[in-house]
Coordinates of C-alpha atoms in Angstrom, one line a residue:
Chain A
M12 CA 35.6 -48.3 -18.5
S13 CA 36.1 -52.0 -17.6
T14 CA 32.9 -54.0 -17.9
T15 CA 31.6 -55.7 -14.8
Q16 CA 32.7 -59.0 -16.2
E17 CA 36.3 -57.8 -16.4
I18 CA 36.1 -56.4 -12.9
A19 CA 34.7 -59.8 -11.7
A20 CA 37.7 -61.6 -13.1
Q21 CA 40.1 -59.1 -11.5
I22 CA 38.3 -59.6 -8.1
R23 CA 38.7 -63.3 -8.4
E24 CA 42.4 -62.9 -9.2
A25 CA 43.0 -60.6 -6.3
A26 CA 41.0 -62.8 -3.9
K27 CA 42.9 -65.9 -4.9
R28 CA 46.2 -64.0 -4.5
L29 CA 45.3 -62.7 -1.0
L30 CA 44.0 -66.0 0.2
S31 CA 46.9 -68.1 -1.1
E32 CA 49.5 -65.7 0.3
G33 CA 47.7 -65.9 3.6
K34 CA 47.3 -62.1 3.8
V35 CA 43.6 -62.4 4.7
D36 CA 41.5 -65.3 6.1
C37 CA 38.4 -64.5 4.2
V38 CA 37.3 -62.4 1.2
I39 CA 33.8 -61.0 1.4
G40 CA 32.2 -60.5 -2.0
F41 CA 29.3 -61.6 -4.1
A42 CA 28.4 -64.8 -5.8
Q43 CA 26.0 -65.5 -8.6
G44 CA 22.4 -65.9 -7.3
T45 CA 20.3 -68.9 -8.0
V46 CA 17.6 -66.8 -9.6
P47 CA 18.3 -63.9 -12.0
M48 CA 19.2 -60.4 -10.6
R49 CA 19.9 -61.7 -7.1
E50 CA 23.6 -61.8 -6.5
Y51 CA 24.2 -62.8 -2.9
P52 CA 27.0 -62.0 -0.3
Y53 CA 29.6 -64.7 -0.4
F54 CA 32.5 -65.5 2.0
A55 CA 35.5 -67.1 0.3
Y56 CA 37.9 -68.8 2.7
T57 CA 40.0 -70.7 0.2
P58 CA 41.5 -69.9 -3.2
E59 CA 39.1 -72.5 -4.7
E60 CA 36.1 -70.8 -3.1
A61 CA 37.3 -67.5 -4.5
E62 CA 36.4 -68.9 -8.0
N63 CA 32.7 -68.3 -7.1
L64 CA 33.1 -64.6 -6.6
T65 CA 31.4 -62.3 -9.1
W66 CA 30.6 -58.7 -9.7
S67 CA 27.6 -57.2 -11.5
R68 CA 25.0 -54.6 -11.4
F69 CA 22.9 -56.8 -9.1
C70 CA 25.2 -56.6 -6.1
C71 CA 22.7 -54.7 -3.9
N72 CA 23.7 -55.8 -0.4
N73 CA 26.0 -53.6 1.6
L74 CA 28.9 -55.9 2.4
S75 CA 30.3 -53.7 5.2
N76 CA 27.3 -55.2 7.2
F77 CA 29.3 -58.4 7.5
L78 CA 32.4 -56.8 9.1
V79 CA 30.7 -56.4 12.4
R80 CA 29.1 -59.2 14.5
R81 CA 31.4 -61.8 13.0
P82 CA 31.1 -65.1 14.8
K83 CA 33.7 -65.8 17.4
G84 CA 36.7 -67.9 16.3
Q85 CA 36.3 -66.8 12.7
A86 CA 38.9 -65.0 10.7
D87 CA 39.9 -61.7 12.0
K88 CA 41.5 -60.3 8.9
V89 CA 39.2 -60.0 6.1
A90 CA 39.2 -58.5 2.6
I91 CA 36.1 -56.9 1.3
V92 CA 34.9 -55.8 -2.1
A93 CA 33.8 -52.2 -1.6
Q94 CA 32.4 -49.5 -4.0
G95 CA 31.7 -45.9 -2.9
C96 CA 28.9 -46.4 -0.5
V97 CA 30.3 -49.6 1.1
S98 CA 33.6 -47.9 1.7
R99 CA 31.8 -44.9 3.3
N100 CA 30.1 -47.3 5.6
I101 CA 33.5 -48.9 6.5
V102 CA 34.7 -45.4 7.4
G103 CA 31.6 -45.1 9.6
L104 CA 32.3 -48.4 11.3
I105 CA 35.9 -47.4 12.0
K106 CA 34.8 -44.1 13.4
E107 CA 32.2 -45.8 15.6
N108 CA 35.0 -48.2 16.9
Q109 CA 33.3 -51.3 15.5
I110 CA 36.3 -52.4 13.5
T111 CA 39.9 -51.2 13.1
R112 CA 41.4 -50.1 9.8
E113 CA 44.1 -52.8 10.1
Q114 CA 41.5 -55.6 10.3
V115 CA 40.1 -55.0 6.9
Y116 CA 41.7 -55.1 3.4
I117 CA 39.6 -53.1 1.0
L118 CA 39.4 -54.2 -2.6
G119 CA 38.0 -50.9 -4.1
V120 CA 35.7 -50.9 -7.1
A121 CA 34.0 -48.0 -8.8
S122 CA 30.3 -48.6 -8.6
P123 CA 28.6 -49.1 -12.0
G124 CA 25.3 -48.1 -10.3
M125 CA 23.1 -51.0 -9.1
V126 CA 20.0 -52.1 -10.9
D127 CA 16.6 -52.3 -9.1
R128 CA 15.3 -55.8 -9.9
N129 CA 11.7 -54.6 -9.2
K130 CA 12.0 -52.0 -11.9
V131 CA 13.2 -54.7 -14.4
Q132 CA 10.4 -57.0 -13.5
A133 CA 7.9 -54.1 -13.8
L134 CA 8.9 -53.7 -17.5
F135 CA 7.7 -57.3 -18.1
P136 CA 4.5 -57.6 -16.1
L137 CA 3.3 -61.1 -15.4
K138 CA 6.3 -62.6 -17.3
T139 CA 8.9 -64.9 -15.9
I140 CA 12.4 -63.7 -16.3
T141 CA 14.9 -66.6 -16.5
E142 CA 18.2 -64.9 -17.3
V143 CA 19.6 -61.4 -17.2
T144 CA 23.1 -60.7 -18.5
E145 CA 25.0 -57.4 -18.9
D146 CA 26.3 -56.2 -22.2
G147 CA 28.1 -52.9 -21.6
D148 CA 25.4 -50.3 -20.6
E149 CA 22.5 -52.6 -21.5
L150 CA 20.9 -55.6 -19.9
I151 CA 19.8 -58.5 -21.9
V152 CA 16.6 -59.8 -20.3
K153 CA 15.6 -63.3 -21.3
G154 CA 12.4 -65.0 -20.3
L155 CA 9.9 -67.6 -21.5
G156 CA 9.4 -66.6 -25.2
F157 CA 11.0 -63.2 -25.1
E158 CA 14.4 -61.5 -25.2
E159 CA 14.9 -57.8 -24.9
R160 CA 17.6 -55.2 -24.3
V161 CA 17.1 -52.7 -21.6
P162 CA 19.4 -49.7 -21.0
T163 CA 20.7 -49.9 -17.4
K164 CA 20.2 -46.1 -17.0
K165 CA 16.4 -46.8 -17.0
V166 CA 16.4 -49.3 -14.2
L167 CA 19.0 -48.1 -11.7
R168 CA 18.0 -47.9 -8.0
Q169 CA 16.8 -44.5 -7.0
N170 CA 19.7 -43.9 -4.6
C171 CA 22.2 -44.7 -7.4
Y172 CA 21.0 -41.9 -9.6
T173 CA 21.8 -39.4 -6.9
C174 CA 25.0 -41.1 -5.6
V175 CA 27.7 -38.6 -4.5
M176 CA 30.6 -41.0 -4.4
R177 CA 30.9 -44.0 -6.7
N178 CA 34.6 -44.5 -6.0
P179 CA 35.8 -46.0 -2.8
V180 CA 36.9 -43.3 -0.3
I181 CA 39.5 -45.6 1.3
K182 CA 41.1 -48.7 -0.2
D183 CA 44.1 -50.9 -0.1
E184 CA 43.9 -51.9 -3.8
M185 CA 41.9 -50.6 -6.7
I186 CA 40.2 -53.1 -9.0
G187 CA 39.7 -51.5 -12.4
E188 CA 39.8 -47.8 -12.9
E189 CA 38.0 -45.0 -11.0
S190 CA 34.9 -43.5 -12.6
A191 CA 33.2 -40.2 -12.5
P192 CA 32.3 -39.6 -8.9
T193 CA 28.5 -39.1 -9.4
H194 CA 25.7 -40.3 -11.7
G195 CA 24.7 -36.7 -12.2
G196 CA 21.5 -36.6 -10.1
N197 CA 21.1 -34.0 -7.4
I198 CA 20.0 -35.6 -4.1
D199 CA 18.7 -32.2 -2.7
K200 CA 16.2 -32.1 -5.5
V201 CA 14.6 -35.4 -4.7
A202 CA 15.3 -35.8 -0.9
A203 CA 12.4 -35.5 1.5
P204 CA 9.5 -35.7 -1.1
W205 CA 6.8 -35.0 1.4
E206 CA 8.1 -31.6 2.3
K207 CA 6.2 -30.3 -0.7
L208 CA 2.9 -31.5 0.8
A209 CA 0.8 -29.5 3.2
P210 CA 1.4 -30.6 6.8
E211 CA -2.0 -32.3 7.1
E212 CA -1.4 -34.4 4.0
R213 CA 2.0 -35.8 5.1
W214 CA 0.7 -38.4 7.5
A215 CA -1.4 -40.0 4.7
A216 CA 1.6 -40.1 2.4
F217 CA 3.7 -41.6 5.2
Q218 CA 1.0 -44.3 5.8
E219 CA 0.6 -45.0 2.1
T220 CA 4.4 -45.6 1.8
F221 CA 4.6 -48.0 4.7
K222 CA 1.2 -49.7 4.6
D223 CA 2.5 -53.0 3.2
C224 CA 5.2 -53.4 5.9
I225 CA 5.1 -56.9 7.3
R226 CA 7.6 -56.1 10.1
C227 CA 10.1 -58.7 8.8
Y228 CA 13.0 -56.3 9.7
A229 CA 14.9 -57.1 6.5
C230 CA 15.6 -53.4 6.1
R231 CA 17.3 -53.4 9.6
D232 CA 19.2 -56.6 9.0
A233 CA 20.5 -55.4 5.7
C234 CA 21.7 -52.1 7.1
P235 CA 25.4 -51.8 8.1
L236 CA 24.4 -49.2 10.7
C237 CA 22.2 -51.5 12.6
Y238 CA 24.7 -53.6 14.5
C239 CA 23.2 -53.4 18.0
H240 CA 23.2 -56.8 19.7
V241 CA 19.6 -56.2 20.8
C242 CA 17.6 -53.9 18.7
F243 CA 15.0 -51.7 20.4
V244 CA 12.2 -53.5 18.5
D245 CA 13.3 -56.9 19.9
E246 CA 13.4 -55.8 23.5
A247 CA 10.6 -57.1 25.6
R248 CA 11.3 -55.3 29.0
P249 CA 10.4 -52.6 28.4
Q250 CA 8.7 -53.1 25.1
W251 CA 9.5 -49.9 23.3
C252 CA 7.6 -50.8 20.2
G253 CA 4.5 -53.1 19.8
K254 CA 4.8 -56.2 17.6
T255 CA 1.7 -55.8 15.5
Q256 CA 1.1 -54.4 12.0
D257 CA -1.0 -51.7 13.4
E258 CA -0.2 -48.3 11.9
A259 CA 1.1 -47.0 15.3
D260 CA 3.6 -49.8 15.7
V261 CA 4.7 -49.8 12.0
A262 CA 5.2 -46.0 12.2
T263 CA 7.1 -46.2 15.5
F264 CA 9.4 -48.8 14.1
H265 CA 10.2 -46.9 10.9
I266 CA 10.5 -43.4 12.5
L267 CA 12.9 -44.8 15.2
R268 CA 14.9 -46.9 12.8
A269 CA 15.4 -43.8 10.6
F270 CA 16.3 -41.7 13.6
H271 CA 18.9 -44.1 14.8
C272 CA 20.6 -43.8 11.5
A273 CA 20.7 -40.0 11.6
G274 CA 24.0 -38.5 10.5
R275 CA 25.3 -42.0 9.7
C276 CA 23.3 -43.1 6.6
T277 CA 25.3 -43.2 3.4
D278 CA 22.2 -43.7 1.3
C279 CA 23.5 -47.1 0.1
G280 CA 20.0 -48.3 -0.6
A281 CA 20.5 -51.7 1.0
C282 CA 17.2 -51.3 3.0
E283 CA 15.1 -50.7 -0.1
S284 CA 16.8 -53.5 -2.0
A285 CA 16.2 -55.9 0.9
C286 CA 12.5 -55.1 1.3
P287 CA 10.3 -58.0 0.2
V288 CA 7.3 -55.8 -0.5
G289 CA 9.2 -53.0 -2.2
I290 CA 8.7 -50.2 0.4
K291 CA 10.6 -47.0 -0.5
M292 CA 11.9 -46.1 3.0
R293 CA 14.3 -43.6 1.5
K294 CA 11.4 -41.3 1.3
L295 CA 11.7 -41.1 5.1
T296 CA 15.4 -41.5 5.7
S297 CA 16.3 -38.9 3.0
M298 CA 14.7 -36.2 5.1
I299 CA 17.1 -36.9 8.0
E300 CA 20.2 -36.9 5.8
K301 CA 19.0 -33.7 4.2
D302 CA 18.7 -32.1 7.6
I303 CA 22.1 -33.2 8.6
R304 CA 23.6 -31.7 5.4
E305 CA 21.7 -28.4 5.9
L306 CA 22.0 -28.0 9.6
Y307 CA 25.5 -29.3 10.2
G308 CA 27.1 -29.4 6.8
Y309 CA 27.9 -33.1 7.0
T310 CA 27.9 -36.0 4.6
P311 CA 28.6 -39.3 6.4
G312 CA 31.6 -41.5 5.7
M313 CA 33.6 -39.3 3.3
D314 CA 36.7 -39.2 5.4
L315 CA 38.2 -40.7 8.6
E316 CA 39.0 -37.4 10.3
S317 CA 35.7 -35.5 10.6
Q318 CA 33.6 -35.9 13.7
P319 CA 30.1 -37.5 13.6
P320 CA 27.6 -34.6 13.6
L321 CA 25.5 -35.9 16.5
S322 CA 28.6 -36.5 18.7
V323 CA 29.7 -32.9 18.7
Y324 CA 28.1 -29.5 19.0
K325 CA 28.7 -25.8 18.3
P326 CA 27.5 -23.0 20.6
N327 CA 25.6 -21.4 17.7
D328 CA 23.7 -24.5 16.6
P329 CA 20.0 -23.8 15.7
Q330 CA 17.7 -23.6 18.7
E331 CA 14.7 -21.5 17.7
F332 CA 12.5 -24.4 18.5
I333 CA 13.6 -24.5 22.2
K334 CA 11.4 -22.3 24.4
Chain B
M21 CA 24.2 -29.3 23.7
F22 CA 24.5 -32.8 22.1
A23 CA 20.8 -33.3 22.7
R24 CA 20.1 -30.0 21.0
R25 CA 21.4 -31.3 17.7
R26 CA 19.4 -34.6 18.1
F27 CA 16.2 -32.8 19.1
A28 CA 16.5 -30.5 16.0
V29 CA 16.6 -33.6 13.8
L30 CA 13.9 -35.4 15.6
K31 CA 11.6 -32.4 15.5
D32 CA 12.0 -31.9 11.8
L33 CA 11.5 -35.7 11.2
L34 CA 8.2 -35.8 13.2
E35 CA 6.9 -32.7 11.4
Y36 CA 8.0 -34.2 8.1
V37 CA 5.8 -37.3 8.7
G38 CA 2.8 -35.2 9.7
I39 CA 2.8 -34.9 13.5
E40 CA 1.3 -31.5 14.3
P41 CA 4.0 -29.1 15.4
G42 CA 2.0 -28.0 18.4
R43 CA 2.3 -31.4 20.0
L44 CA 6.0 -31.2 20.3
H45 CA 7.6 -28.8 22.7
F46 CA 11.2 -28.3 23.9
S47 CA 12.4 -26.2 26.8
W48 CA 15.5 -25.7 28.9
I49 CA 14.4 -25.5 32.5
S50 CA 16.7 -25.5 35.4
S51 CA 15.6 -27.1 38.7
A52 CA 15.7 -23.6 40.2
E53 CA 13.2 -22.3 37.6
A54 CA 9.9 -23.2 39.2
A55 CA 8.1 -20.3 37.7
K56 CA 9.3 -21.1 34.2
F57 CA 8.3 -24.7 34.7
Q58 CA 4.8 -23.7 35.6
E59 CA 4.5 -21.4 32.7
T60 CA 5.8 -24.0 30.3
V61 CA 3.4 -26.7 31.5
L62 CA 0.5 -24.3 31.1
A63 CA 1.6 -23.3 27.6
V64 CA 2.1 -26.9 26.5
T65 CA -1.3 -28.1 27.8
E66 CA -3.0 -25.1 26.2
A67 CA -1.4 -25.8 22.9
V68 CA -2.3 -29.5 23.0
K69 CA -5.9 -28.8 24.1
A70 CA -6.3 -26.4 21.2
L71 CA -5.3 -29.2 18.8
G72 CA -7.8 -31.6 20.2
P73 CA -7.5 -35.4 20.5
A74 CA -4.5 -37.0 18.7
K75 CA -5.4 -38.4 15.3
H76 CA -2.1 -40.3 14.5
M77 CA -0.1 -43.0 16.3
I78 CA -3.2 -44.4 18.0
K79 CA -3.3 -48.1 18.5
D80 CA -6.7 -49.6 18.6
I81 CA -6.3 -52.9 20.5
R82 CA -9.6 -54.2 19.2
K83 CA -8.3 -53.9 15.6
V84 CA -5.0 -55.7 16.1
A85 CA -5.9 -58.3 18.7

């Protein structure tokens, strides 16, 4: 396996080549963040800018989010760095007619599994982390007066443990070699955690999970499925959802946001990574995706041919609940 | 038929977060089925009355204002 540092160098080479040959107008990738563990999405328009591209276990945004809603007059042919989940979202965007396959040049990367920075910080309570570097399968965490090694397996994001596709499903060029397709976790064992609870305990668990929500909509903005020009929460006439932090409004927002992603969510984890207060919204969204798998046998974004499950029907679909 | 799939997911989602199953009803009723409409309305109101006042998703304007 190539290290992420080697992959980063290869991404820079490929980006410089594509930009100088004029094959693409822009390369979407990641650049080193100004604080540790916060790599940020970066748009390289020139070969010189391509020098800033990087790749690490802290690339938590889903870059396919930037393929839609691109400002007018900007480049129309873009290259994008895509691991498994991002490529699956690109497939979704093509299926939903948001982009065309020709518009995008995919630099495929096998995902190393991204690290949850909150988990790393939790290992060093009340300490300031000043630098985190990768050394193979370990992180070297440096801070004021300490330096420790942490195995990455311990601090991966929850969705990365149960990833079903680390390799890109579509690509124009592979950077580095392909890896084992999964991390070994079984999503069906951990999806929908509140199903184990009695029906009357579920609301409390739901409230507990979302009680800190400040309605900043970072989860929505980070999500590559949420590309509507006007989101239902921003509409004022009619106002579908109140603007307050009351439990009814918070619950309405999260239930509807999850429902709008039904049959489309690739479990990329961008929403959880974007949340400033660390809400685990996958506890909610995993239920829908589990339903879609069980009822309609569908896993989003795996190929370009299959039809989105909520855009088709079969005569024998379940309907016991309809009287 | 498309709606049936979406309702199936929505129903499971609402039950998953703890909304009582008796508050959510689905029926196919044609405009020519007046009797079925009447029966369904009665059944739904009975079921909801039995559950009593809603406990979740209630916004208290005095709390948030």
